[in-house]
Amino acid sequence: DTAVSQTPKYLVTQMGNDKSIKCEQNLGHDTMYWYKQDSKKFLKIMFSYNNKELIINETVPNRFSPKSPDKAHLNLHINSLELGDSAVYFCASSYGPTASYNSPLHFGNGTRLTVT
Amino acid sequence: DAKTTQPTSMDCAEGRAANLPCNHSTISGNEYVYWYRQIHSQGPQYIIHGLKNNETNEMASLIITEDRKSSTLILPHATLRDTAVYYCIVRALDGGSQGNLIFGKGTKLSVKP
């Protein structure tokens, strides 16, 4: 059983489109995250979220928005896609609000987004 | 920005111990040292973490210096499947953004037959 699963694995779309990436975790965690890995392989946090607090990396454009229907899911919506949005997006989850329980993050295997 | 410094790359012979160093000279008292690795085309995988005592689990050992300014991840018997980028990360106990994992460039470990 996959602990943190993302769909789709690959996503190819054109500039200007709106797309969503889904993430689900079955670990019972209450905090979820989105990370972006660019072409240079740098992993950067975009959001961390639990049912009380959304923390947004200030460098993330407001075209990106996380949506959480319940604590097992954190979907990523992207509006008006741009070429520079092409990257691999990783979802992750952990216990506790960010770090106060010192819980390791568990990552999904990523969604490779290509914007043409 | 990442608060750690690691060598860009390292090689290790299969079956030998792989010792991956990490400098974190500005680490604070409430920050743990975490190690993750990323095998090609996969998500980062948690390996181990520690505060000041040495730690060991089924994957690796973590040796933290007494002053906590550096640490070493030890893979006791490296296999070809251990080839990956290894990230050393310091992470605060406090809530908020300080608890987020901030990845640096990591060390690309190549295990060779």
mmCIF file of C-alpha atoms in Angstrom:
data_model
loop_
_atom_site.group_PDB
_atom_site.id
_atom_site.type_symbol
_atom_site.label_atom_id
_atom_site.label_comp_id
_atom_site.label_asym_id
_atom_site.label_seq_id
_atom_site.Cartn_x
_atom_site.Cartn_y
_atom_site.Cartn_z
ATOM 1 C CA ASP A 1 0.000 0.000 0.000
ATOM 2 C CA THR A 2 1.340 3.399 -0.980
ATOM 3 C CA ALA A 3 1.506 5.703 2.020
ATOM 4 C CA VAL A 4 1.480 8.986 0.097
ATOM 5 C CA SER A 5 0.072 8.777 -3.402
ATOM 6 C CA GLN A 6 -0.128 11.430 -6.070
ATOM 7 C CA THR A 7 -2.056 11.540 -9.295
ATOM 8 C CA PRO A 8 -1.329 11.927 -12.076
ATOM 9 C CA LYS A 9 2.265 10.778 -12.309
ATOM 10 C CA TYR A 10 2.754 12.749 -15.511
ATOM 11 C CA LEU A 11 0.883 15.838 -16.667
ATOM 12 C CA VAL A 12 1.453 17.583 -19.990
ATOM 13 C CA THR A 13 -0.553 20.705 -20.697
ATOM 14 C CA GLN A 14 -0.462 23.983 -22.550
ATOM 15 C CA MET A 15 0.243 27.449 -21.247
ATOM 16 C CA GLY A 16 -2.751 29.222 -19.839
ATOM 17 C CA ASN A 17 -4.576 26.080 -18.767
ATOM 18 C CA ASP A 18 -5.740 25.315 -15.242
ATOM 19 C CA LYS A 19 -4.795 21.969 -13.743
ATOM 20 C CA SER A 20 -4.921 20.079 -10.469
ATOM 21 C CA ILE A 21 -2.704 17.484 -8.856
ATOM 22 C CA LYS A 22 -4.194 15.223 -6.213
ATOM 23 C CA CYS A 23 -2.492 13.883 -3.106
ATOM 24 C CA GLU A 24 -3.733 11.352 -0.591
ATOM 25 C CA GLN A 25 -2.058 9.880 2.466
ATOM 26 C CA ASN A 26 -3.166 6.845 4.455
ATOM 27 C CA LEU A 27 -0.790 7.324 7.369
ATOM 28 C CA GLY A 28 -3.213 9.171 9.606
ATOM 29 C CA HIS A 29 -1.042 12.275 9.468
ATOM 30 C CA ASP A 30 -2.606 15.657 10.067
ATOM 31 C CA THR A 31 -0.112 17.866 8.261
ATOM 32 C CA MET A 32 0.549 17.847 4.539
ATOM 33 C CA TYR A 33 2.962 19.663 2.268
ATOM 34 C CA TRP A 34 3.711 20.471 -1.318
ATOM 35 C CA TYR A 35 7.266 20.729 -2.615
ATOM 36 C CA LYS A 36 8.520 21.734 -6.053
ATOM 37 C CA GLN A 37 11.669 20.301 -7.637
ATOM 38 C CA ASP A 38 12.900 22.310 -10.577
ATOM 39 C CA SER A 39 15.150 21.312 -13.465
ATOM 40 C CA LYS A 40 18.232 21.947 -11.345
ATOM 41 C CA LYS A 41 16.918 19.416 -8.827
ATOM 42 C CA PHE A 42 16.412 21.917 -6.015
ATOM 43 C CA LEU A 43 13.552 20.903 -3.712
ATOM 44 C CA LYS A 44 11.634 23.887 -2.383
ATOM 45 C CA ILE A 45 8.685 23.933 -0.052
ATOM 46 C CA MET A 46 5.558 25.574 -1.382
ATOM 47 C CA PHE A 47 2.988 25.008 1.350
ATOM 48 C CA SER A 48 2.513 23.299 4.655
ATOM 49 C CA TYR A 49 -1.028 22.768 5.869
ATOM 50 C CA ASN A 50 -3.045 21.234 8.649
ATOM 51 C CA ASN A 51 -6.608 21.833 9.693
ATOM 52 C CA LYS A 52 -5.596 24.896 11.596
ATOM 53 C CA GLU A 53 -2.931 26.638 9.651
ATOM 54 C CA LEU A 54 -1.799 27.193 6.098
ATOM 55 C CA ILE A 55 1.747 28.374 5.737
ATOM 56 C CA ILE A 56 2.647 29.659 2.323
ATOM 57 C CA ASN A 57 6.135 30.162 1.015
ATOM 58 C CA GLU A 58 6.093 33.805 0.041
ATOM 59 C CA THR A 59 7.809 33.057 -3.257
ATOM 60 C CA VAL A 60 4.897 30.930 -4.498
ATOM 61 C CA PRO A 61 2.688 32.778 -7.000
ATOM 62 C CA ASN A 62 -0.953 33.096 -6.031
ATOM 63 C CA ARG A 63 -1.823 31.064 -9.131
ATOM 64 C CA PHE A 64 -0.998 28.082 -6.927
ATOM 65 C CA SER A 65 -3.521 27.143 -4.280
ATOM 66 C CA PRO A 66 -3.807 24.116 -2.002
ATOM 67 C CA LYS A 67 -7.231 22.653 -1.330
ATOM 68 C CA SER A 68 -7.869 20.170 1.451
ATOM 69 C CA PRO A 69 -11.253 18.411 1.473
ATOM 70 C CA ASP A 70 -10.164 16.443 4.542
ATOM 71 C CA LYS A 71 -6.975 15.797 6.441
ATOM 72 C CA ALA A 72 -6.041 12.833 4.263
ATOM 73 C CA HIS A 73 -6.032 14.890 1.073
ATOM 74 C CA LEU A 74 -4.230 17.995 -0.101
ATOM 75 C CA ASN A 75 -4.723 18.864 -3.740
ATOM 76 C CA LEU A 76 -2.754 21.473 -5.638
ATOM 77 C CA HIS A 77 -4.591 23.725 -8.065
ATOM 78 C CA ILE A 78 -2.636 25.752 -10.579
ATOM 79 C CA ASN A 79 -4.255 28.477 -12.646
ATOM 80 C CA SER A 80 -2.963 30.046 -15.845
ATOM 81 C CA LEU A 81 -0.035 27.675 -16.210
ATOM 82 C CA GLU A 82 3.274 29.125 -17.365
ATOM 83 C CA LEU A 83 6.336 27.516 -18.925
ATOM 84 C CA GLY A 84 8.267 28.079 -15.709
ATOM 85 C CA ASP A 85 5.821 25.927 -13.802
ATOM 86 C CA SER A 86 7.307 22.855 -15.439
ATOM 87 C CA ALA A 87 8.794 20.799 -12.616
ATOM 88 C CA VAL A 88 8.239 17.754 -10.453
ATOM 89 C CA TYR A 89 5.795 18.394 -7.622
ATOM 90 C CA PHE A 90 6.010 16.290 -4.480
ATOM 91 C CA CYS A 91 3.380 15.875 -1.824
ATOM 92 C CA ALA A 92 4.365 14.901 1.719
ATOM 93 C CA SER A 93 2.756 14.346 5.102
ATOM 94 C CA SER A 94 3.694 14.107 8.761
ATOM 95 C CA TYR A 95 2.232 14.143 12.270
ATOM 96 C CA GLY A 96 1.827 17.352 14.152
ATOM 97 C CA PRO A 97 1.600 20.976 13.124
ATOM 98 C CA THR A 98 4.809 21.263 11.103
ATOM 99 C CA ALA A 99 7.475 20.167 13.544
ATOM 100 C CA SER A 100 6.359 20.282 17.111
ATOM 101 C CA TYR A 101 6.037 16.494 17.229
ATOM 102 C CA ASN A 102 9.337 16.045 15.415
ATOM 103 C CA SER A 103 7.697 13.741 12.921
ATOM 104 C CA PRO A 104 9.564 12.766 9.750
ATOM 105 C CA LEU A 105 7.931 13.692 6.468
ATOM 106 C CA HIS A 106 6.828 10.939 4.113
ATOM 107 C CA PHE A 107 6.892 11.874 0.441
ATOM 108 C CA GLY A 108 4.965 10.717 -2.582
ATOM 109 C CA ASN A 109 6.758 9.806 -5.806
ATOM 110 C CA GLY A 110 5.996 13.059 -7.511
ATOM 111 C CA THR A 111 4.028 14.462 -10.433
ATOM 112 C CA ARG A 112 6.055 15.575 -13.429
ATOM 113 C CA LEU A 113 4.346 18.627 -14.898
ATOM 114 C CA THR A 114 5.327 19.771 -18.372
ATOM 115 C CA VAL A 115 3.902 23.015 -19.691
ATOM 116 C CA THR A 116 4.238 23.547 -23.441
ATOM 117 C CA ASP B 1 18.245 28.812 2.571
ATOM 118 C CA ALA B 2 19.742 25.500 3.612
ATOM 119 C CA LYS B 3 21.772 25.688 6.810
ATOM 120 C CA THR B 4 24.023 22.763 5.967
ATOM 121 C CA THR B 5 27.084 22.142 3.824
ATOM 122 C CA GLN B 6 27.748 18.817 2.144
ATOM 123 C CA PRO B 7 30.212 17.595 -0.492
ATOM 124 C CA THR B 8 28.727 17.638 -3.953
ATOM 125 C CA SER B 9 29.516 14.021 -4.707
ATOM 126 C CA MET B 10 31.115 10.888 -3.287
ATOM 127 C CA ASP B 11 31.931 7.415 -4.499
ATOM 128 C CA CYS B 12 31.805 4.223 -2.470
ATOM 129 C CA ALA B 13 32.642 0.629 -3.310
ATOM 130 C CA GLU B 14 29.831 -1.860 -2.997
ATOM 131 C CA GLY B 15 29.902 -3.644 0.347
ATOM 132 C CA ARG B 16 31.999 -0.970 2.023
ATOM 133 C CA ALA B 17 30.777 1.613 4.509
ATOM 134 C CA ALA B 18 29.682 4.937 3.073
ATOM 135 C CA ASN B 19 30.408 7.898 5.357
ATOM 136 C CA LEU B 20 28.612 11.069 4.332
ATOM 137 C CA PRO B 21 29.674 14.243 6.165
ATOM 138 C CA CYS B 22 27.589 17.317 6.869
ATOM 139 C CA ASN B 23 28.486 20.661 8.418
ATOM 140 C CA HIS B 24 25.846 22.619 10.302
ATOM 141 C CA SER B 25 27.912 25.083 12.271
ATOM 142 C CA THR B 26 25.005 27.474 12.915
ATOM 143 C CA ILE B 27 22.645 24.841 14.287
ATOM 144 C CA SER B 28 20.423 26.007 17.140
ATOM 145 C CA GLY B 29 19.652 24.135 20.337
ATOM 146 C CA ASN B 30 16.132 23.307 19.210
ATOM 147 C CA GLU B 31 17.108 21.959 15.807
ATOM 148 C CA TYR B 32 17.388 18.313 14.894
ATOM 149 C CA VAL B 33 19.606 16.896 12.173
ATOM 150 C CA TYR B 34 17.631 14.976 9.573
ATOM 151 C CA TRP B 35 18.868 12.851 6.701
ATOM 152 C CA TYR B 36 16.847 12.072 3.613
ATOM 153 C CA ARG B 37 17.803 10.521 0.305
ATOM 154 C CA GLN B 38 16.326 10.741 -3.151
ATOM 155 C CA ILE B 39 16.768 7.862 -5.530
ATOM 156 C CA HIS B 40 16.378 8.801 -9.166
ATOM 157 C CA SER B 41 12.759 9.502 -10.163
ATOM 158 C CA GLN B 42 11.431 8.883 -6.658
ATOM 159 C CA GLY B 43 10.342 11.084 -3.791
ATOM 160 C CA PRO B 44 12.686 11.854 -0.904
ATOM 161 C CA GLN B 45 12.948 9.017 1.608
ATOM 162 C CA TYR B 46 13.457 9.564 5.314
ATOM 163 C CA ILE B 47 16.568 7.853 6.694
ATOM 164 C CA ILE B 48 17.257 8.969 10.249
ATOM 165 C CA HIS B 49 17.314 11.972 12.558
ATOM 166 C CA GLY B 50 18.914 12.984 15.850
ATOM 167 C CA LEU B 51 19.418 15.829 18.287
ATOM 168 C CA LYS B 52 22.720 15.239 20.050
ATOM 169 C CA ASN B 53 23.079 11.534 20.688
ATOM 170 C CA ASN B 54 24.205 9.073 18.066
ATOM 171 C CA GLU B 55 21.343 7.201 16.479
ATOM 172 C CA THR B 56 21.055 3.909 14.627
ATOM 173 C CA ASN B 57 18.227 2.256 12.762
ATOM 174 C CA GLU B 58 17.851 -0.450 10.157
ATOM 175 C CA MET B 59 19.018 1.852 7.399
ATOM 176 C CA ALA B 60 21.929 3.803 8.814
ATOM 177 C CA SER B 61 23.785 5.313 11.747
ATOM 178 C CA LEU B 62 24.020 8.994 12.555
ATOM 179 C CA ILE B 63 27.037 10.327 14.392
ATOM 180 C CA ILE B 64 26.714 13.886 15.729
ATOM 181 C CA THR B 65 29.741 15.681 17.126
ATOM 182 C CA GLU B 66 29.622 16.842 20.715
ATOM 183 C CA ASP B 67 29.407 20.492 19.692
ATOM 184 C CA ARG B 68 26.665 19.539 17.198
ATOM 185 C CA LYS B 69 28.328 21.523 14.434
ATOM 186 C CA SER B 70 28.727 18.537 12.169
ATOM 187 C CA SER B 71 27.460 15.022 11.657
ATOM 188 C CA THR B 72 28.141 11.907 9.601
ATOM 189 C CA LEU B 73 25.659 9.521 8.086
ATOM 190 C CA ILE B 74 26.999 5.981 7.872
ATOM 191 C CA LEU B 75 25.624 3.335 5.567
ATOM 192 C CA PRO B 76 27.440 0.296 6.960
ATOM 193 C CA HIS B 77 27.382 -1.913 3.863
ATOM 194 C CA ALA B 78 26.545 0.119 0.792
ATOM 195 C CA THR B 79 24.752 -1.571 -2.084
ATOM 196 C CA LEU B 80 24.121 -0.405 -5.627
ATOM 197 C CA ARG B 81 20.580 0.505 -4.575
ATOM 198 C CA ASP B 82 21.994 3.073 -2.163
ATOM 199 C CA THR B 83 23.071 5.228 -5.103
ATOM 200 C CA ALA B 84 21.115 8.443 -4.528
ATOM 201 C CA VAL B 85 21.344 12.075 -3.514
ATOM 202 C CA TYR B 86 21.622 12.352 0.271
ATOM 203 C CA TYR B 87 20.321 15.452 2.013
ATOM 204 C CA CYS B 88 21.359 16.634 5.446
ATOM 205 C CA ILE B 89 18.779 19.031 6.911
ATOM 206 C CA VAL B 90 18.432 20.885 10.186
ATOM 207 C CA ARG B 91 14.867 21.277 11.362
ATOM 208 C CA ALA B 92 13.443 23.163 14.320
ATOM 209 C CA LEU B 93 11.127 21.712 16.925
ATOM 210 C CA ASP B 94 9.035 24.853 17.004
ATOM 211 C CA GLY B 95 5.905 25.081 14.933
ATOM 212 C CA GLY B 96 5.432 27.364 11.993
ATOM 213 C CA SER B 97 7.676 27.637 9.002
ATOM 214 C CA GLN B 98 10.789 26.880 11.037
ATOM 215 C CA GLY B 99 9.653 23.277 11.176
ATOM 216 C CA ASN B 100 9.623 22.855 7.427
ATOM 217 C CA LEU B 101 12.295 20.777 5.741
ATOM 218 C CA ILE B 102 14.617 23.032 3.764
ATOM 219 C CA PHE B 103 16.591 20.989 1.264
ATOM 220 C CA GLY B 104 20.071 21.967 0.108
ATOM 221 C CA LYS B 105 21.973 20.526 -2.814
ATOM 222 C CA GLY B 106 22.840 17.278 -1.068
ATOM 223 C CA THR B 107 25.590 14.764 -1.809
ATOM 224 C CA LYS B 108 25.308 12.525 -4.813
ATOM 225 C CA LEU B 109 26.534 9.134 -3.631
ATOM 226 C CA SER B 110 27.542 6.681 -6.321
ATOM 227 C CA VAL B 111 28.014 3.091 -5.169
ATOM 228 C CA LYS B 112 30.217 1.219 -7.613
ATOM 229 C CA PRO B 113 30.595 -2.544 -8.105
#
